[in-house]
C-alpha cells in the first residue's frame, strides 16, 4: 500500500460501527406479503377476498404498522379492525341464528319421530 491508497475495509468497519451503510433495520414487509395477509384474514373472517375500498383500507392498515411489527401483529391489527365492521357483526349474528334454527329443527325432528 502506498501512502495515498484508501483502506476500504477500515472505512466499511467504521461505517458499520457508526450505524451507517445500512438502509433499514428490522424486518422488511413487502406489498406482496401485505396482500397475502389481507386476503388471508378476509377469507378466514368473512369468507371472501378484500376488494375495492375495503382492500385499500386493509392494505393501508397493514402497511402503516411500524417497520419492526411482525406479520402476526399486522394480521391482528386487521382482525381487530374487521371485528368492528358491520359486515362481520352481521355474519356473527347469522351464525348465531343458524345455530338456534338447527337446534329447533333437531327438536322438531325428534318430536316427530
Tab-separated table of N, CA, C and O in Angstrom:
chain	number	residue	atom	x	y	z
A	1	UNK	N	0.832	-1.177	0.000
A	1	UNK	CA	0.000	0.000	0.000
A	1	UNK	C	0.880	1.244	0.000
A	1	UNK	O	1.846	1.317	0.729
A	2	UNK	N	0.478	2.189	-0.780
A	2	UNK	CA	1.180	3.466	-0.773
A	2	UNK	C	0.482	4.398	0.194
A	2	UNK	O	-0.636	4.145	0.634
A	3	UNK	N	1.110	5.506	0.485
A	3	UNK	CA	0.551	6.452	1.446
A	3	UNK	C	-0.763	7.069	0.956
A	3	UNK	O	-1.587	7.478	1.744
A	4	UNK	N	-1.027	7.078	-0.343
A	4	UNK	CA	-2.239	7.693	-0.880
A	4	UNK	C	-3.375	6.687	-1.078
A	4	UNK	O	-4.458	7.059	-1.459
A	5	UNK	N	-3.155	5.411	-0.828
A	5	UNK	CA	-4.209	4.418	-1.029
A	5	UNK	C	-5.244	4.468	0.093
A	5	UNK	O	-4.975	4.944	1.196
A	6	UNK	N	-6.418	3.984	-0.209
A	6	UNK	CA	-7.545	4.009	0.734
A	6	UNK	C	-7.776	2.592	1.242
A	6	UNK	O	-7.816	1.639	0.459
A	7	UNK	N	-7.958	2.454	2.535
A	7	UNK	CA	-8.242	1.154	3.135
A	7	UNK	C	-9.762	0.983	3.224
A	7	UNK	O	-10.412	1.470	4.145
A	8	UNK	N	-10.341	0.313	2.217
A	8	UNK	CA	-11.801	0.140	2.162
A	8	UNK	C	-12.326	-0.672	3.338
A	8	UNK	O	-13.414	-0.391	3.848
A	9	UNK	N	-11.597	-1.647	3.781
A	9	UNK	CA	-12.042	-2.461	4.916
A	9	UNK	C	-12.200	-1.604	6.162
A	9	UNK	O	-13.175	-1.744	6.918
A	10	UNK	N	-11.252	-0.690	6.356
A	10	UNK	CA	-11.322	0.196	7.527
A	10	UNK	C	-12.515	1.143	7.417
A	10	UNK	O	-13.229	1.379	8.387
A	11	UNK	N	-12.775	1.659	6.230
A	11	UNK	CA	-13.913	2.564	6.021
A	11	UNK	C	-15.229	1.832	6.281
A	11	UNK	O	-16.125	2.331	6.963
A	12	UNK	N	-15.344	0.622	5.745
A	12	UNK	CA	-16.575	-0.158	5.946
A	12	UNK	C	-16.790	-0.501	7.405
A	12	UNK	O	-17.915	-0.419	7.910
A	13	UNK	N	-15.729	-0.881	8.097
A	13	UNK	CA	-15.887	-1.226	9.515
A	13	UNK	C	-16.277	0.012	10.323
A	13	UNK	O	-17.078	-0.069	11.255
A	14	UNK	N	-15.762	1.171	9.962
A	14	UNK	CA	-16.131	2.411	10.649
A	14	UNK	C	-17.587	2.754	10.387
A	14	UNK	O	-18.328	3.139	11.298
A	15	UNK	N	-18.019	2.601	9.131
A	15	UNK	CA	-19.428	2.867	8.792
A	15	UNK	C	-20.367	1.968	9.583
A	15	UNK	O	-21.366	2.420	10.133
A	16	UNK	N	-20.049	0.684	9.614
A	16	UNK	CA	-20.896	-0.265	10.338
A	16	UNK	C	-20.923	0.035	11.826
A	16	UNK	O	-21.956	-0.042	12.471
A	17	UNK	N	-19.789	0.394	12.373
A	17	UNK	CA	-19.711	0.702	13.801
A	17	UNK	C	-20.527	1.937	14.153
A	17	UNK	O	-21.094	2.041	15.239
A	18	UNK	N	-20.648	2.859	13.207
A	18	UNK	CA	-21.412	4.094	13.446
A	18	UNK	C	-22.853	3.987	12.982
A	18	UNK	O	-23.577	4.982	12.964
A	19	UNK	N	-23.271	2.808	12.588
A	19	UNK	CA	-24.658	2.615	12.152
A	19	UNK	C	-24.899	3.045	10.721
A	19	UNK	O	-26.030	3.079	10.260
A	20	UNK	N	-23.876	3.348	9.993
A	20	UNK	CA	-24.028	3.776	8.607
A	20	UNK	C	-23.922	2.607	7.661
A	20	UNK	O	-23.551	1.503	8.027
A	21	UNK	N	-24.274	2.856	6.419
A	21	UNK	CA	-24.119	1.836	5.397
A	21	UNK	C	-25.273	0.861	5.314
A	21	UNK	O	-25.268	-0.040	4.501
A	22	UNK	N	-26.280	1.018	6.137
A	22	UNK	CA	-27.453	0.153	6.051
A	22	UNK	C	-28.666	1.017	5.762
A	22	UNK	O	-28.773	2.145	6.225
A	23	UNK	N	-29.589	0.487	5.001
A	23	UNK	CA	-30.758	1.276	4.620
A	23	UNK	C	-31.898	1.145	5.616
A	23	UNK	O	-32.775	1.981	5.664
A	24	UNK	N	-31.928	0.085	6.374
A	24	UNK	CA	-33.039	-0.086	7.310
A	24	UNK	C	-32.640	-1.050	8.414
A	24	UNK	O	-31.648	-1.746	8.311
A	25	UNK	N	-33.453	-1.082	9.441
A	25	UNK	CA	-33.268	-2.068	10.494
A	25	UNK	C	-34.571	-2.833	10.618
A	25	UNK	O	-35.620	-2.369	10.188
A	26	UNK	N	-34.541	-3.978	11.219
A	26	UNK	CA	-35.749	-4.764	11.415
A	26	UNK	C	-36.173	-5.470	10.137
A	26	UNK	O	-35.558	-5.347	9.090
A	27	UNK	N	-37.266	-6.229	10.215
A	27	UNK	CA	-37.731	-6.998	9.063
A	27	UNK	C	-38.301	-6.091	7.976
A	27	UNK	O	-38.774	-5.003	8.258
A	28	UNK	N	-38.214	-6.549	6.755
A	28	UNK	CA	-38.795	-5.828	5.627
A	28	UNK	C	-40.131	-6.494	5.310
A	28	UNK	O	-40.222	-7.710	5.230
A	29	UNK	N	-41.180	-5.686	5.151
A	29	UNK	CA	-42.514	-6.207	4.864
A	29	UNK	C	-42.919	-5.697	3.495
A	29	UNK	O	-43.052	-4.495	3.282
A	30	UNK	N	-43.116	-6.588	2.544
A	30	UNK	CA	-43.394	-6.196	1.163
A	30	UNK	C	-44.891	-6.072	0.904
A	30	UNK	O	-45.720	-6.559	1.675
A	31	UNK	N	-45.229	-5.447	-0.213
A	31	UNK	CA	-46.632	-5.303	-0.623
A	31	UNK	C	-47.235	-6.677	-0.885
A	31	UNK	O	-48.401	-6.911	-0.593
A	32	UNK	N	-46.438	-7.593	-1.414
A	32	UNK	CA	-46.919	-8.945	-1.681
A	32	UNK	C	-47.295	-9.642	-0.373
A	32	UNK	O	-48.327	-10.308	-0.286
A	33	UNK	N	-46.475	-9.483	0.655
A	33	UNK	CA	-46.787	-10.071	1.961
A	33	UNK	C	-48.019	-9.414	2.569
A	33	UNK	O	-48.850	-10.081	3.181
A	34	UNK	N	-48.152	-8.107	2.385
A	34	UNK	CA	-49.328	-7.390	2.888
A	34	UNK	C	-50.585	-7.889	2.192
A	34	UNK	O	-51.612	-8.119	2.833
A	35	UNK	N	-50.506	-8.083	0.885
A	35	UNK	CA	-51.652	-8.583	0.128
A	35	UNK	C	-52.070	-9.963	0.627
A	35	UNK	O	-53.254	-10.226	0.850
A	36	UNK	N	-51.084	-10.832	0.844
A	36	UNK	CA	-51.376	-12.171	1.355
A	36	UNK	C	-52.032	-12.094	2.737
A	36	UNK	O	-53.014	-12.784	3.003
A	37	UNK	N	-51.500	-11.244	3.593
A	37	UNK	CA	-52.054	-11.105	4.952
A	37	UNK	C	-53.489	-10.614	4.897
A	37	UNK	O	-54.371	-11.142	5.581
A	38	UNK	N	-53.743	-9.609	4.065
A	38	UNK	CA	-55.095	-9.043	3.947
A	38	UNK	C	-56.065	-10.095	3.433
A	38	UNK	O	-57.132	-10.322	4.018
A	39	UNK	N	-55.718	-10.752	2.339
A	39	UNK	CA	-56.645	-11.732	1.754
A	39	UNK	C	-56.853	-12.929	2.680
A	39	UNK	O	-57.964	-13.452	2.779
A	40	UNK	N	-55.819	-13.324	3.385
A	40	UNK	CA	-55.932	-14.438	4.324
A	40	UNK	C	-56.915	-14.103	5.454
A	40	UNK	O	-57.791	-14.905	5.790
A	41	UNK	N	-56.759	-12.932	6.036
A	41	UNK	CA	-57.649	-12.525	7.137
A	41	UNK	C	-59.084	-12.377	6.633
A	41	UNK	O	-60.029	-12.842	7.271
A	42	UNK	N	-59.277	-11.756	5.482
A	42	UNK	CA	-60.627	-11.595	4.936
A	42	UNK	C	-61.269	-12.954	4.655
A	42	UNK	O	-62.456	-13.156	4.932
A	43	UNK	N	-60.505	-13.890	4.085
A	43	UNK	CA	-61.056	-15.219	3.809
A	43	UNK	C	-61.476	-15.921	5.090
A	43	UNK	O	-62.550	-16.523	5.149
A	44	UNK	N	-60.641	-15.840	6.117
A	44	UNK	CA	-60.948	-16.524	7.368
A	44	UNK	C	-62.126	-15.899	8.101
A	44	UNK	O	-62.940	-16.606	8.682
A	45	UNK	N	-62.205	-14.574	8.076
A	45	UNK	CA	-63.223	-13.897	8.883
A	45	UNK	C	-64.534	-13.657	8.140
A	45	UNK	O	-65.602	-13.721	8.753
A	46	UNK	N	-64.444	-13.363	6.839
A	46	UNK	CA	-65.653	-13.001	6.101
A	46	UNK	C	-65.981	-13.964	4.964
A	46	UNK	O	-67.028	-13.831	4.335
A	47	UNK	N	-65.070	-14.896	4.704
A	47	UNK	CA	-65.328	-15.876	3.649
A	47	UNK	C	-65.244	-15.295	2.249
A	47	UNK	O	-65.821	-15.833	1.313
A	48	UNK	N	-64.524	-14.188	2.092
A	48	UNK	CA	-64.372	-13.561	0.777
A	48	UNK	C	-63.048	-12.807	0.733
A	48	UNK	O	-62.434	-12.571	1.758
A	49	UNK	N	-62.651	-12.440	-0.478
A	49	UNK	CA	-61.456	-11.613	-0.642
A	49	UNK	C	-61.807	-10.150	-0.406
A	49	UNK	O	-62.941	-9.730	-0.643
A	50	UNK	N	-60.832	-9.388	0.024
A	50	UNK	CA	-60.998	-7.943	0.157
A	50	UNK	C	-60.949	-7.341	-1.249
A	50	UNK	O	-60.107	-7.716	-2.054
A	51	UNK	N	-61.871	-6.431	-1.534
A	51	UNK	CA	-61.906	-5.783	-2.841
A	51	UNK	C	-62.171	-4.294	-2.672
A	51	UNK	O	-62.656	-3.860	-1.630
A	52	UNK	N	-61.850	-3.547	-3.704
A	52	UNK	CA	-62.181	-2.126	-3.756
A	52	UNK	C	-61.688	-1.328	-2.566
A	52	UNK	O	-60.525	-1.415	-2.173
A	53	UNK	N	-62.601	-0.555	-1.993
A	53	UNK	CA	-62.277	0.320	-0.866
A	53	UNK	C	-61.860	-0.484	0.367
A	53	UNK	O	-60.964	-0.065	1.103
A	54	UNK	N	-62.495	-1.636	0.589
A	54	UNK	CA	-62.108	-2.500	1.716
A	54	UNK	C	-60.643	-2.911	1.589
A	54	UNK	O	-59.895	-2.906	2.564
A	55	UNK	N	-60.255	-3.288	0.374
A	55	UNK	CA	-58.876	-3.716	0.125
A	55	UNK	C	-57.912	-2.562	0.385
A	55	UNK	O	-56.888	-2.743	1.044
A	56	UNK	N	-58.235	-1.386	-0.129
A	56	UNK	CA	-57.360	-0.219	0.056
A	56	UNK	C	-57.166	0.108	1.531
A	56	UNK	O	-56.037	0.351	1.986
A	57	UNK	N	-58.257	0.099	2.288
A	57	UNK	CA	-58.167	0.393	3.723
A	57	UNK	C	-57.333	-0.667	4.445
A	57	UNK	O	-56.512	-0.347	5.301
A	58	UNK	N	-57.558	-1.926	4.101
A	58	UNK	CA	-56.850	-3.021	4.760
A	58	UNK	C	-55.356	-2.979	4.454
A	58	UNK	O	-54.527	-3.135	5.359
A	59	UNK	N	-55.001	-2.760	3.200
A	59	UNK	CA	-53.589	-2.674	2.820
A	59	UNK	C	-52.931	-1.513	3.550
A	59	UNK	O	-51.827	-1.643	4.085
A	60	UNK	N	-53.603	-0.363	3.593
A	60	UNK	CA	-53.042	0.796	4.294
A	60	UNK	C	-52.837	0.498	5.771
A	60	UNK	O	-51.817	0.879	6.350
A	61	UNK	N	-53.786	-0.190	6.384
A	61	UNK	CA	-53.659	-0.542	7.794
A	61	UNK	C	-52.463	-1.462	8.025
A	61	UNK	O	-51.651	-1.249	8.931
A	62	UNK	N	-52.334	-2.469	7.206
A	62	UNK	CA	-51.251	-3.443	7.365
A	62	UNK	C	-49.891	-2.801	7.087
A	62	UNK	O	-48.934	-3.005	7.831
A	63	UNK	N	-49.807	-1.995	6.037
A	63	UNK	CA	-48.526	-1.403	5.657
A	63	UNK	C	-48.129	-0.222	6.548
A	63	UNK	O	-46.955	0.122	6.616
A	64	UNK	N	-49.074	0.374	7.247
A	64	UNK	CA	-48.752	1.544	8.066
A	64	UNK	C	-48.224	1.185	9.457
A	64	UNK	O	-47.866	2.068	10.223
A	65	UNK	N	-48.161	-0.096	9.772
A	65	UNK	CA	-47.600	-0.515	11.053
A	65	UNK	C	-46.102	-0.207	11.058
A	65	UNK	O	-45.482	-0.089	10.025
A	66	UNK	N	-45.539	-0.107	12.244
A	66	UNK	CA	-44.113	0.217	12.325
A	66	UNK	C	-43.286	-0.869	11.653
A	66	UNK	O	-43.724	-2.020	11.538
A	67	UNK	N	-42.096	-0.494	11.237
A	67	UNK	CA	-41.231	-1.390	10.479
A	67	UNK	C	-40.926	-2.681	11.228
A	67	UNK	O	-40.805	-3.735	10.628
A	68	UNK	N	-40.820	-2.612	12.534
A	68	UNK	CA	-40.458	-3.792	13.320
A	68	UNK	C	-41.659	-4.663	13.697
A	68	UNK	O	-41.504	-5.656	14.391
A	69	UNK	N	-42.852	-4.293	13.244
A	69	UNK	CA	-44.055	-5.055	13.567
A	69	UNK	C	-44.039	-6.387	12.816
A	69	UNK	O	-43.820	-6.421	11.611
A	70	UNK	N	-44.314	-7.460	13.524
A	70	UNK	CA	-44.304	-8.790	12.909
A	70	UNK	C	-45.545	-8.983	12.036
A	70	UNK	O	-46.527	-8.245	12.142
A	71	UNK	N	-45.492	-10.008	11.207
A	71	UNK	CA	-46.632	-10.339	10.349
A	71	UNK	C	-47.858	-10.672	11.195
A	71	UNK	O	-48.968	-10.233	10.895
A	72	UNK	N	-47.663	-11.420	12.256
A	72	UNK	CA	-48.790	-11.788	13.129
A	72	UNK	C	-49.430	-10.551	13.748
A	72	UNK	O	-50.661	-10.453	13.833
A	73	UNK	N	-48.624	-9.601	14.165
A	73	UNK	CA	-49.169	-8.376	14.760
A	73	UNK	C	-49.911	-7.541	13.720
A	73	UNK	O	-50.936	-6.929	14.026
A	74	UNK	N	-49.428	-7.532	12.487
A	74	UNK	CA	-50.121	-6.822	11.411
A	74	UNK	C	-51.479	-7.469	11.144
A	74	UNK	O	-52.489	-6.790	10.974
A	75	UNK	N	-51.497	-8.804	11.118
A	75	UNK	CA	-52.761	-9.513	10.906
A	75	UNK	C	-53.709	-9.275	12.075
A	75	UNK	O	-54.918	-9.150	11.881
A	76	UNK	N	-53.188	-9.206	13.280
A	76	UNK	CA	-54.032	-8.961	14.444
A	76	UNK	C	-54.648	-7.570	14.383
A	76	UNK	O	-55.809	-7.383	14.739
A	77	UNK	N	-53.892	-6.589	13.920
A	77	UNK	CA	-54.424	-5.229	13.772
A	77	UNK	C	-55.587	-5.228	12.785
A	77	UNK	O	-56.624	-4.596	13.028
A	78	UNK	N	-55.441	-5.951	11.690
A	78	UNK	CA	-56.522	-6.053	10.698
A	78	UNK	C	-57.707	-6.827	11.259
A	78	UNK	O	-58.864	-6.435	11.067
A	79	UNK	N	-57.442	-7.894	11.989
A	79	UNK	CA	-58.509	-8.678	12.619
A	79	UNK	C	-59.311	-7.816	13.580
A	79	UNK	O	-60.548	-7.837	13.563
A	80	UNK	N	-58.624	-7.035	14.400
A	80	UNK	CA	-59.318	-6.149	15.342
A	80	UNK	C	-60.200	-5.151	14.614
A	80	UNK	O	-61.330	-4.875	15.046
A	81	UNK	N	-59.697	-4.601	13.525
A	81	UNK	CA	-60.486	-3.638	12.747
A	81	UNK	C	-61.710	-4.314	12.126
A	81	UNK	O	-62.819	-3.756	12.151
A	82	UNK	N	-61.523	-5.516	11.577
A	82	UNK	CA	-62.651	-6.217	10.952
A	82	UNK	C	-63.719	-6.610	11.959
A	82	UNK	O	-64.906	-6.635	11.632
A	83	UNK	N	-63.315	-6.927	13.177
A	83	UNK	CA	-64.294	-7.323	14.193
A	83	UNK	C	-65.240	-6.181	14.544
A	83	UNK	O	-66.325	-6.425	15.064
A	84	UNK	N	-64.858	-4.947	14.231
A	84	UNK	CA	-65.709	-3.788	14.487
A	84	UNK	C	-66.606	-3.447	13.291
A	84	UNK	O	-67.458	-2.581	13.395
A	85	UNK	N	-66.417	-4.141	12.177
A	85	UNK	CA	-67.163	-3.816	10.958
A	85	UNK	C	-68.591	-4.361	11.022
A	85	UNK	O	-68.850	-5.417	11.597
A	86	UNK	N	-69.532	-3.640	10.420
A	86	UNK	CA	-70.921	-4.116	10.363
A	86	UNK	C	-71.048	-5.478	9.661
A	86	UNK	O	-71.831	-6.318	10.087
A	87	UNK	N	-70.254	-5.692	8.615
A	87	UNK	CA	-70.330	-6.964	7.883
A	87	UNK	C	-69.970	-8.142	8.784
A	87	UNK	O	-70.643	-9.175	8.769
A	88	UNK	N	-68.936	-7.991	9.597
A	88	UNK	CA	-68.529	-9.070	10.491
A	88	UNK	C	-69.598	-9.314	11.555
A	88	UNK	O	-69.937	-10.457	11.860
A	89	UNK	N	-70.139	-8.238	12.108
A	89	UNK	CA	-71.164	-8.377	13.143
A	89	UNK	C	-72.401	-9.074	12.594
A	89	UNK	O	-72.982	-9.945	13.265
A	90	UNK	N	-72.797	-8.740	11.387
A	90	UNK	CA	-73.948	-9.399	10.762
A	90	UNK	C	-73.654	-10.874	10.531
A	90	UNK	O	-74.504	-11.736	10.794
A	91	UNK	N	-72.445	-11.167	10.066
A	91	UNK	CA	-72.058	-12.563	9.830
A	91	UNK	C	-72.115	-13.365	11.141
A	91	UNK	O	-72.599	-14.494	11.162
A	92	UNK	N	-71.635	-12.773	12.226
A	92	UNK	CA	-71.674	-13.444	13.524
A	92	UNK	C	-73.115	-13.643	13.985
A	92	UNK	O	-73.465	-14.714	14.505
A	93	UNK	N	-73.961	-12.632	13.806
A	93	UNK	CA	-75.373	-12.766	14.168
A	93	UNK	C	-76.029	-13.876	13.364
A	93	UNK	O	-76.817	-14.664	13.902
A	94	UNK	N	-75.713	-13.958	12.083
A	94	UNK	CA	-76.280	-15.002	11.236
A	94	UNK	C	-75.830	-16.394	11.686
A	94	UNK	O	-76.619	-17.342	11.667
A	95	UNK	N	-74.575	-16.517	12.100
A	95	UNK	CA	-74.102	-17.804	12.611
A	95	UNK	C	-74.864	-18.190	13.877
A	95	UNK	O	-75.262	-19.340	14.048
A	96	UNK	N	-75.074	-17.231	14.744
A	96	UNK	CA	-75.801	-17.465	15.992
A	96	UNK	C	-77.231	-17.895	15.693
A	96	UNK	O	-77.733	-18.873	16.260
A	97	UNK	N	-77.902	-17.198	14.775
A	97	UNK	CA	-79.280	-17.545	14.411
A	97	UNK	C	-79.343	-18.913	13.739
A	97	UNK	O	-80.304	-19.667	13.953
A	98	UNK	N	-78.333	-19.254	12.947
A	98	UNK	CA	-78.303	-20.555	12.295
A	98	UNK	C	-78.193	-21.679	13.317
A	98	UNK	O	-78.838	-22.717	13.180
A	99	UNK	N	-77.407	-21.479	14.364
A	99	UNK	CA	-77.275	-22.482	15.432
A	99	UNK	C	-78.620	-22.674	16.127
A	99	UNK	O	-79.043	-23.805	16.395
A	100	UNK	N	-79.301	-21.574	16.403
A	100	UNK	CA	-80.628	-21.661	17.039
A	100	UNK	C	-81.603	-22.397	16.129
A	100	UNK	O	-82.334	-23.294	16.578
A	101	UNK	N	-81.616	-22.040	14.856
A	101	UNK	CA	-82.507	-22.695	13.892
A	101	UNK	C	-82.229	-24.193	13.834
A	101	UNK	O	-83.166	-25.011	13.846
A	102	UNK	N	-80.950	-24.587	13.759
A	102	UNK	CA	-80.604	-26.008	13.690
A	102	UNK	C	-81.044	-26.747	14.951
A	102	UNK	O	-81.520	-27.889	14.884
A	103	UNK	N	-80.914	-26.106	16.093
A	103	UNK	CA	-81.336	-26.716	17.350
A	103	UNK	C	-82.848	-26.928	17.376
A	103	UNK	O	-83.333	-27.997	17.766
A	104	UNK	N	-83.590	-25.921	16.943
A	104	UNK	CA	-85.052	-26.044	16.895
A	104	UNK	C	-85.456	-27.112	15.883
A	104	UNK	O	-86.349	-27.925	16.157
A	105	UNK	N	-84.800	-27.140	14.728
A	105	UNK	CA	-85.117	-28.148	13.709
A	105	UNK	C	-84.853	-29.554	14.244
A	105	UNK	O	-85.654	-30.474	13.998
A	106	UNK	N	-83.773	-29.743	14.987
A	106	UNK	CA	-83.487	-31.052	15.586
A	106	UNK	C	-84.556	-31.428	16.612
A	106	UNK	O	-84.984	-32.588	16.674
A	107	UNK	N	-85.009	-30.461	17.423
A	107	UNK	CA	-86.056	-30.717	18.402
A	107	UNK	C	-87.348	-31.135	17.717
A	107	UNK	O	-88.047	-32.059	18.165
A	108	UNK	N	-87.691	-30.485	16.615
A	108	UNK	CA	-88.910	-30.825	15.876
A	108	UNK	C	-88.789	-32.216	15.273
A	108	UNK	O	-89.737	-33.015	15.364
A	109	UNK	N	-87.641	-32.537	14.675
A	109	UNK	CA	-87.449	-33.880	14.104
A	109	UNK	C	-87.568	-34.954	15.194
A	109	UNK	O	-88.162	-36.004	14.991
A	110	UNK	N	-86.960	-34.675	16.366
A	110	UNK	CA	-87.036	-35.639	17.457
A	110	UNK	C	-88.456	-35.805	17.970
A	110	UNK	O	-88.866	-36.909	18.317
A	111	UNK	N	-89.214	-34.731	18.014
A	111	UNK	CA	-90.600	-34.794	18.486
A	111	UNK	C	-91.477	-35.554	17.495
A	111	UNK	O	-92.416	-36.242	17.907
A	112	UNK	N	-91.187	-35.442	16.224
A	112	UNK	CA	-91.981	-36.129	15.208
A	112	UNK	C	-91.615	-37.605	15.090
A	112	UNK	O	-92.397	-38.376	14.575
A	113	UNK	N	-90.461	-37.976	15.571
A	113	UNK	CA	-90.011	-39.366	15.424
A	113	UNK	C	-90.679	-40.291	16.405
A	113	UNK	O	-91.352	-40.084	17.289
